[in-house]
Tab-separated table of C-alpha atoms in Angstrom:
chain	number	residue	atom	x	y	z
A	85	MET	CA	0.000	0.000	0.000
A	86	PRO	CA	2.650	2.583	-0.985
A	87	ILE	CA	2.135	6.341	-1.358
A	88	ASP	CA	3.941	8.077	-4.223
A	89	THR	CA	5.775	11.405	-4.073
A	90	ALA	CA	2.621	13.233	-5.156
A	91	GLY	CA	0.873	11.861	-2.066
A	92	LEU	CA	-1.352	9.344	-3.837
A	93	LEU	CA	-2.084	5.897	-2.436
A	94	ASP	CA	-1.584	3.309	-5.163
A	95	THR	CA	-4.391	1.005	-3.956
A	96	ALA	CA	-7.052	3.720	-3.625
A	97	ARG	CA	-9.495	4.895	-6.245
A	98	PHE	CA	-8.668	8.570	-6.841
A	99	ILE	CA	-11.482	11.079	-7.387
A	100	ALA	CA	-10.104	14.624	-7.371
A	101	SER	CA	-11.808	17.121	-5.085
A	102	PRO	CA	-11.483	20.825	-5.887
A	103	ASN	CA	-11.772	21.525	-2.154
A	104	CYS	CA	-8.086	21.640	-1.301
A	105	ASP	CA	-5.089	23.905	-1.570
A	106	ASP	CA	-1.386	24.052	-0.765
A	107	ARG	CA	-0.194	23.585	2.788
A	108	PRO	CA	1.567	26.635	4.225
A	109	GLY	CA	5.361	26.781	3.869
A	110	ASP	CA	7.304	23.825	5.157
A	111	THR	CA	4.448	22.452	7.258
A	112	LYS	CA	5.007	18.868	8.382
A	113	ILE	CA	2.113	16.409	8.438
A	114	SER	CA	1.995	15.465	12.111
A	115	LEU	CA	-1.663	14.684	12.858
A	116	LEU	CA	-4.146	12.114	11.572
A	117	VAL	CA	-7.819	12.993	12.110
A	118	ILE	CA	-10.521	10.312	12.093
A	119	HIS	CA	-14.047	11.337	11.048
A	120	ASN	CA	-17.333	9.687	10.135
A	121	ILE	CA	-19.776	10.683	7.430
A	122	SER	CA	-22.822	9.297	5.672
A	123	LEU	CA	-25.093	10.978	3.166
A	124	PRO	CA	-27.981	10.901	3.563
A	125	PRO	CA	-27.385	10.532	7.317
A	126	ASN	CA	-27.229	6.890	8.468
A	127	GLN	CA	-27.493	5.604	4.890
A	128	PHE	CA	-24.565	3.841	3.289
A	129	GLY	CA	-23.377	2.852	-0.167
A	130	GLY	CA	-24.615	5.825	-2.167
A	131	ASN	CA	-22.711	8.585	-3.921
A	132	GLY	CA	-23.660	11.409	-1.546
A	133	VAL	CA	-20.201	11.732	0.013
A	134	ILE	CA	-18.492	11.638	-3.375
A	135	GLU	CA	-20.871	14.301	-4.652
A	136	LEU	CA	-20.314	16.470	-1.559
A	137	PHE	CA	-16.527	16.289	-1.820
A	138	THR	CA	-16.638	17.100	-5.559
A	139	ASN	CA	-19.209	19.929	-5.246
A	140	GLN	CA	-21.836	17.964	-7.175
A	141	LEU	CA	-24.366	17.308	-4.396
A	142	ASP	CA	-27.900	18.109	-5.571
A	143	PRO	CA	-29.632	20.011	-2.748
A	144	GLN	CA	-32.991	18.752	-4.029
A	145	ALA	CA	-32.013	15.047	-3.887
A	146	HIS	CA	-32.661	14.780	-0.122
A	147	PRO	CA	-34.042	17.262	2.437
A	148	TYR	CA	-30.833	17.072	4.507
A	149	TYR	CA	-28.730	18.118	1.514
A	150	GLN	CA	-30.233	21.611	1.584
A	151	SER	CA	-28.277	22.287	4.799
A	152	LEU	CA	-25.059	21.437	2.929
A	153	GLN	CA	-25.690	23.723	-0.034
A	154	GLY	CA	-22.568	25.717	-0.831
A	155	SER	CA	-20.349	23.627	1.469
A	156	LYS	CA	-16.775	23.289	0.268
A	157	VAL	CA	-15.379	20.302	2.145
A	158	SER	CA	-13.170	17.316	1.464
A	159	ALA	CA	-10.981	14.749	3.139
A	160	HIS	CA	-7.884	12.959	1.976
A	161	PHE	CA	-9.466	9.515	2.289
A	162	PHE	CA	-12.919	7.930	2.549
A	163	ILE	CA	-13.253	4.318	3.704
A	164	ARG	CA	-16.454	2.591	2.612
A	165	ARG	CA	-18.284	0.003	4.727
A	166	ASP	CA	-16.677	-2.800	2.665
A	167	GLY	CA	-13.190	-1.384	3.330
A	168	ALA	CA	-12.689	0.147	-0.125
A	169	ILE	CA	-10.620	3.334	0.006
A	170	ILE	CA	-11.308	6.407	-2.104
A	171	GLN	CA	-8.772	9.238	-2.101
A	172	PHE	CA	-9.986	12.776	-2.839
A	173	VAL	CA	-6.943	14.917	-2.060
A	174	PRO	CA	-3.234	14.074	-2.409
A	175	CYS	CA	-1.561	13.899	0.998
A	176	ILE	CA	0.808	16.719	0.124
A	177	LYS	CA	-2.180	19.069	-0.287
A	178	ARG	CA	-4.385	20.547	2.436
A	179	ALA	CA	-7.867	19.000	2.451
A	180	TRP	CA	-10.714	20.978	3.991
A	181	HIS	CA	-11.873	18.463	6.609
A	182	ALA	CA	-11.236	19.921	10.068
A	183	GLY	CA	-12.849	23.343	9.952
A	184	VAL	CA	-12.279	25.559	12.988
A	185	SER	CA	-9.971	23.357	15.022
A	186	CYS	CA	-7.128	23.203	17.509
A	187	TRP	CA	-4.776	20.402	18.581
A	188	GLN	CA	-2.376	20.806	21.492
A	189	GLY	CA	-2.554	24.578	21.266
A	190	LYS	CA	-2.014	24.683	17.511
A	191	GLU	CA	-4.931	26.041	15.466
A	192	ARG	CA	-5.920	25.364	11.838
A	193	CYS	CA	-5.486	21.600	11.922
A	194	ASN	CA	-6.023	21.337	8.163
A	195	ASP	CA	-2.556	22.845	7.760
A	196	PHE	CA	-0.739	19.921	9.417
A	197	SER	CA	-3.140	16.979	9.295
A	198	LEU	CA	-4.519	14.253	7.097
A	199	GLY	CA	-8.242	13.518	7.246
A	200	ILE	CA	-9.760	10.046	7.005
A	201	GLU	CA	-13.550	9.768	6.759
A	202	LEU	CA	-15.180	6.468	7.667
A	203	GLU	CA	-18.547	5.768	6.074
A	204	GLY	CA	-20.673	5.675	9.188
A	205	SER	CA	-22.369	7.609	11.930
A	206	ASP	CA	-22.266	8.195	15.665
A	207	THR	CA	-24.943	5.528	16.214
A	208	ILE	CA	-23.905	2.549	14.057
A	209	PRO	CA	-20.794	0.399	14.683
A	210	PHE	CA	-18.107	0.385	12.013
A	211	THR	CA	-17.274	-2.809	10.094
A	212	GLU	CA	-14.318	-5.163	10.434
A	213	ASN	CA	-13.359	-4.305	6.859
A	214	GLN	CA	-13.217	-0.619	7.774
A	215	TYR	CA	-10.959	-1.254	10.760
A	216	SER	CA	-8.668	-3.424	8.614
A	217	SER	CA	-8.404	-0.770	5.905
A	218	LEU	CA	-8.002	2.028	8.455
A	219	THR	CA	-5.208	0.158	10.217
A	220	ALA	CA	-3.333	-0.575	6.976
A	221	LEU	CA	-3.798	2.996	5.759
A	222	THR	CA	-2.666	4.430	9.109
A	223	GLN	CA	0.471	2.297	9.112
A	224	CYS	CA	1.235	3.383	5.561
A	225	LEU	CA	0.721	7.070	6.381
A	226	CYS	CA	2.808	6.840	9.564
A	227	ASN	CA	5.631	5.260	7.551
A	228	GLN	CA	5.490	8.026	4.935
A	229	TYR	CA	4.906	11.132	7.068
A	230	PRO	CA	6.071	12.311	10.532
A	231	ILE	CA	2.673	11.663	12.150
A	232	GLN	CA	2.943	12.018	15.902
A	233	ASN	CA	-0.722	11.956	16.934
A	234	ILE	CA	-4.068	10.472	15.962
A	235	ALA	CA	-7.251	12.171	17.091
A	236	GLY	CA	-10.943	12.227	16.399
A	237	HIS	CA	-12.672	15.219	14.862
A	238	SER	CA	-14.317	15.646	18.275
A	239	ASP	CA	-10.861	16.055	19.852
A	240	ILE	CA	-9.838	18.928	17.594
A	241	ALA	CA	-13.260	20.616	17.505
A	242	PRO	CA	-14.806	19.782	20.908
A	243	GLY	CA	-18.371	20.939	21.356
A	244	ARG	CA	-18.706	21.467	17.606
A	245	LYS	CA	-18.101	17.936	16.322
A	246	THR	CA	-18.821	14.463	17.726
A	247	ASP	CA	-17.227	12.176	15.146
A	248	PRO	CA	-15.953	9.557	14.820
A	249	GLY	CA	-18.464	9.073	17.623
A	250	PRO	CA	-19.144	6.625	20.442
A	251	CYS	CA	-19.417	3.646	18.072
A	252	PHE	CA	-15.806	4.021	16.952
A	253	ASN	CA	-13.741	1.513	18.914
A	254	TRP	CA	-10.496	3.311	19.765
A	255	ASN	CA	-9.231	0.315	21.766
A	256	LYS	CA	-9.684	-2.025	18.796
A	257	TYR	CA	-7.972	0.461	16.492
A	258	ALA	CA	-5.046	0.900	18.898
A	259	LEU	CA	-4.634	-2.858	19.325
A	260	GLU	CA	-4.754	-3.476	15.575
A	261	LEU	CA	-2.336	-0.627	14.992
A	262	GLY	CA	-0.021	-1.938	17.685
A	263	ASP	CA	1.395	1.502	18.466
A	264	LYS	CA	-0.406	3.334	21.235
A	265	LYS	CA	2.120	6.157	21.463
A	266	VAL	CA	0.334	8.039	18.698
A	267	PHE	CA	-2.824	8.225	20.803
A	268	THR	CA	-2.201	11.242	22.994
A	269	ALA	CA	-5.843	12.009	23.768
A	270	ALA	CA	-6.204	10.273	27.142
A	271	GLN	CA	-9.790	9.174	26.569
A	272	HIS	CA	-8.651	6.986	23.680
A	273	LEU	CA	-5.876	5.091	25.461
A	274	LEU	CA	-6.343	1.486	26.533
């Protein structure tokens, strides 16, 4: 599962999102942020997330989509329920996934992080295939970039975001990853 110099994962399907830009200066990628998303909410397998990240979401296709009209968001990676990985933004670019955020006193987490969206919600457990793909992807990213921490969106935007949510099993992820030192948020440690 190698990543090339352009920041593309060779085993992922690449769908380019326009919602990205250059990282500032010599910013090092030091944070991995785990999210969840499903469009429509709590429905899986459709193209809603792809359409959102590529600015093609029809606000008339579902009542919830009207609240997303004009949103310009993306993530580097999206892991489907079956474990398939779609990449929207090269790792060397800044994806627009974190919004207003702060990690360990450092604001604008998009500048120094990679965002991974899991197809899911706060109320439905994630699949074994997703954990397997997330673990392999995390190991690959940690080998390629100087990632020092892994956090949930709720950790970098507390009170504003809840994902990856209570159904995300941090203990399972840490055990599969086999490297707990990257988990600095105390609530996620074993």
